[in-house]
Tab-separated table of C-alpha atoms in Angstrom:
chain	number	residue	atom	x	y	z
A	1	MET	CA	67.192	-220.877	68.509
A	2	LYS	CA	68.573	-219.428	65.628
A	3	LYS	CA	71.819	-217.896	68.099
A	4	VAL	CA	71.989	-221.620	69.436
A	5	TRP	CA	71.829	-222.680	65.961
A	6	LYS	CA	74.657	-220.870	65.241
A	7	LYS	CA	77.315	-220.556	67.817
A	8	ARG	CA	77.268	-224.320	67.611
A	9	ALA	CA	77.941	-223.749	63.956
A	10	VAL	CA	81.020	-221.579	65.083
A	11	VAL	CA	81.904	-224.293	67.526
A	12	GLY	CA	81.578	-227.293	64.439
A	13	ALA	CA	83.249	-224.815	62.107
A	14	VAL	CA	86.198	-223.946	64.789
A	15	LEU	CA	87.029	-227.795	65.328
A	16	LEU	CA	86.883	-228.466	61.640
A	17	PHE	CA	89.237	-226.210	61.101
A	18	VAL	CA	91.856	-227.676	63.526
A	19	CYS	CA	91.151	-231.203	62.112
A	20	ALA	CA	92.553	-230.030	59.299
A	21	ALA	CA	94.676	-227.672	60.831
A	22	VAL	CA	96.517	-230.142	61.917
A	23	TYR	CA	95.940	-232.384	59.439
A	24	MET	CA	97.519	-230.173	57.002
A	25	ASN	CA	100.396	-230.039	59.627
A	26	TRP	CA	101.867	-232.851	59.831
A	27	ARG	CA	101.081	-233.177	56.154
A	28	TYR	CA	103.797	-231.126	56.082
A	29	ALA	CA	105.956	-232.098	58.418
A	30	GLY	CA	105.498	-234.991	56.669
A	31	SER	CA	107.107	-233.259	53.341
A	32	LEU	CA	109.519	-231.674	55.621
A	33	GLU	CA	111.982	-234.435	55.241
A	34	ASN	CA	112.415	-235.146	51.198
A	35	THR	CA	114.639	-231.255	51.461
A	36	SER	CA	117.429	-231.363	51.913
A	37	LYS	CA	117.158	-228.002	54.329
A	38	VAL	CA	117.649	-228.913	58.206
A	39	LEU	CA	116.155	-226.556	60.349
A	40	GLY	CA	118.549	-224.856	62.408
A	41	GLU	CA	120.714	-225.520	59.604
A	42	SER	CA	122.019	-222.299	58.261
A	43	THR	CA	125.007	-222.081	54.753
A	44	LEU	CA	127.383	-220.147	54.959
A	45	VAL	CA	127.524	-216.710	52.230
A	46	SER	CA	129.719	-218.717	49.520
A	47	GLY	CA	127.163	-221.196	49.930
A	48	GLU	CA	129.053	-224.355	51.640
A	49	ASN	CA	127.162	-226.584	53.893
A	50	GLN	CA	129.977	-227.829	56.046
A	51	PRO	CA	134.052	-226.073	55.237
A	52	GLY	CA	136.670	-228.326	54.379
A	53	GLY	CA	134.111	-230.328	51.304
A	54	GLN	CA	134.008	-233.313	54.051
A	55	THR	CA	131.500	-235.615	52.511
A	56	ASP	CA	130.482	-237.720	56.157
A	57	ALA	CA	127.951	-235.006	56.683
A	58	ALA	CA	125.075	-236.572	54.917
A	59	PRO	CA	124.088	-239.775	57.948
A	60	THR	CA	123.975	-236.610	60.396
A	61	GLN	CA	121.626	-234.587	58.172
A	62	ALA	CA	119.253	-237.566	57.739
A	63	THR	CA	119.512	-238.459	61.380
A	64	ALA	CA	118.471	-234.616	62.082
A	65	ALA	CA	115.620	-234.646	59.625
A	66	GLU	CA	113.213	-237.106	60.951
A	67	ASP	CA	114.412	-236.025	64.857
A	68	ASP	CA	112.839	-232.468	63.323
A	69	TYR	CA	110.446	-234.398	61.489
A	70	PHE	CA	108.944	-235.413	64.777
A	71	ALA	CA	110.203	-232.691	67.333
A	72	THR	CA	108.018	-229.917	63.538
A	73	ALA	CA	104.958	-232.474	64.231
A	74	ARG	CA	104.958	-232.091	67.921
A	75	LEU	CA	104.603	-228.504	66.940
A	76	SER	CA	102.326	-228.210	64.227
A	77	ARG	CA	99.755	-230.648	67.035
A	78	LYS	CA	100.524	-228.164	70.020
A	79	GLN	CA	100.210	-225.202	67.964
A	80	ALA	CA	96.582	-226.186	66.260
A	81	ARG	CA	95.450	-227.486	69.119
A	82	ASP	CA	96.766	-224.277	71.355
A	83	ASN	CA	95.103	-222.113	68.758
A	84	ALA	CA	91.843	-224.297	68.806
A	85	ILE	CA	91.578	-223.648	72.478
A	86	SER	CA	92.340	-220.557	73.134
A	87	MET	CA	89.062	-219.722	69.965
A	88	LEU	CA	87.088	-222.530	72.469
A	89	LYS	CA	87.072	-220.587	75.235
A	90	ASP	CA	86.204	-216.790	73.647
A	91	ALA	CA	83.446	-218.741	72.535
A	92	SER	CA	82.978	-220.152	76.451
A	93	VAL	CA	83.621	-216.468	77.612
A	94	ASP	CA	81.226	-214.140	75.295
A	95	GLU	CA	78.259	-212.722	77.489
A	96	ASN	CA	75.343	-213.727	74.639
A	97	ALA	CA	76.144	-217.731	74.346
A	98	ASP	CA	73.502	-219.464	75.034
A	99	GLN	CA	73.687	-222.257	77.806
A	100	SER	CA	73.700	-225.549	75.309
A	101	VAL	CA	77.009	-223.589	73.261
A	102	LEU	CA	78.837	-222.917	76.659
A	103	ASN	CA	78.108	-226.914	77.189
A	104	GLU	CA	79.337	-227.895	74.001
A	105	ALA	CA	82.145	-225.285	74.463
A	106	SER	CA	83.669	-227.492	77.795
A	107	GLN	CA	83.118	-230.387	76.483
A	108	THR	CA	85.132	-229.375	72.885
A	109	LEU	CA	87.869	-228.248	75.002
A	110	GLN	CA	87.238	-231.708	77.857
A	111	VAL	CA	88.118	-233.978	74.722
A	112	LEU	CA	90.938	-231.715	72.931
A	113	ALA	CA	92.543	-232.631	76.800
A	114	ALA	CA	91.650	-236.114	76.725
A	115	TYR	CA	93.400	-235.913	73.514
A	116	THR	CA	96.524	-234.232	73.930
A	117	VAL	CA	96.858	-236.747	77.452
A	118	ALA	CA	96.608	-239.994	75.395
A	119	GLU	CA	98.459	-239.242	72.324
A	120	SER	CA	101.168	-238.349	75.070
A	121	GLN	CA	100.610	-241.061	77.400
A	122	ILE	CA	100.513	-243.319	73.643
A	123	GLU	CA	103.830	-242.262	71.913
A	124	ASN	CA	105.674	-243.071	75.686
A	125	LEU	CA	104.341	-245.942	75.835
A	126	VAL	CA	106.110	-246.666	71.917
A	127	THR	CA	109.080	-245.254	72.537
A	128	ALA	CA	109.736	-246.902	75.871
A	129	LYS	CA	109.109	-251.072	74.170
A	130	GLY	CA	112.622	-249.498	72.626
A	131	TYR	CA	110.885	-247.302	68.794
A	132	ALA	CA	113.391	-244.687	68.747
A	133	ASP	CA	110.443	-241.760	68.177
A	134	CYS	CA	107.075	-241.735	67.837
A	135	VAL	CA	103.702	-239.273	67.835
A	136	ALA	CA	100.203	-240.325	67.409
A	137	PHE	CA	97.646	-237.763	66.230
A	138	MET	CA	93.854	-238.406	67.514
A	139	GLY	CA	90.647	-237.846	65.906
A	140	ALA	CA	87.586	-238.617	66.985
A	141	GLU	CA	87.268	-241.601	64.196
A	142	SER	CA	90.737	-242.545	63.629
A	143	ILE	CA	94.081	-242.193	65.479
A	144	SER	CA	97.415	-242.398	63.152
A	145	VAL	CA	100.986	-243.487	64.990
A	146	VAL	CA	104.120	-242.245	62.899
A	147	VAL	CA	107.059	-244.259	64.113
A	148	ASP	CA	110.768	-244.688	63.409
A	149	ASP	CA	112.850	-247.984	63.828
A	150	ALA	CA	115.999	-248.188	62.200
A	151	ASP	CA	115.104	-251.373	61.284
A	152	GLY	CA	111.811	-250.674	59.740
A	153	LEU	CA	108.427	-251.917	60.904
A	154	ASP	CA	107.166	-255.514	61.046
A	155	ALA	CA	104.230	-256.874	61.098
A	156	LYS	CA	104.490	-258.134	65.537
A	157	ASP	CA	106.055	-253.944	65.580
A	158	VAL	CA	102.738	-252.770	63.952
A	159	ALA	CA	101.052	-255.533	66.308
A	160	ARG	CA	102.069	-254.915	69.913
A	161	ILE	CA	102.221	-250.979	68.614
A	162	VAL	CA	98.172	-251.081	67.572
A	163	ASP	CA	98.257	-252.891	71.027
A	164	ILE	CA	99.337	-250.317	72.898
A	165	VAL	CA	96.505	-247.440	71.241
A	166	VAL	CA	93.987	-249.818	71.294
A	167	GLN	CA	94.333	-249.338	75.115
A	168	GLU	CA	95.070	-246.584	75.849
A	169	THR	CA	91.998	-245.489	73.275
A	170	GLY	CA	89.496	-247.650	72.814
A	171	TYR	CA	90.155	-247.308	69.601
A	172	THR	CA	89.119	-251.097	67.274
A	173	PRO	CA	92.686	-251.795	65.565
A	174	ASP	CA	90.787	-250.709	62.441
A	175	GLN	CA	90.568	-246.983	63.274
A	176	ILE	CA	93.772	-247.724	63.493
A	177	LYS	CA	96.664	-246.409	61.246
A	178	VAL	CA	100.745	-246.256	62.405
A	179	MET	CA	103.072	-245.649	59.580
A	180	GLU	CA	107.144	-245.616	59.518
A	181	SER	CA	109.385	-242.187	59.535
């Protein structure tokens, strides 16, 4: 019986660490847009970012930073999920694992797969409504949706996005957080 609780504690700890990693990656990715460096940008040895001292590069860099936020957020989410799936698969092939632990690992894998599908569907539907970009972070009790809209989000936009999330997940509106990037 101690082995069962020990294995459940391991699976629970893995889930907790994965959720924490996804959150931390999301928060870190959000702080990237406040930096002056753009991922993939190179700086010349002389310290110039663009030869000739052109000043029209600022709007391009701001757009690139926003694009990088969404790409970085998706990549961070994928890496955290991949790590969790790898750990759960390792736990599920353990020869000494109890059947209940194997069942719990299998259920957790199914939940993570369902999150991935739902997040992707939400992102596709939100961008299909005309928003520039979107990234969703789904958890057991809530979901956060970050949207890029050039005109800014108003109450009508938030209601439209919340409606999409409710239809795709079954979460109640108070479990949904919509933010503008």
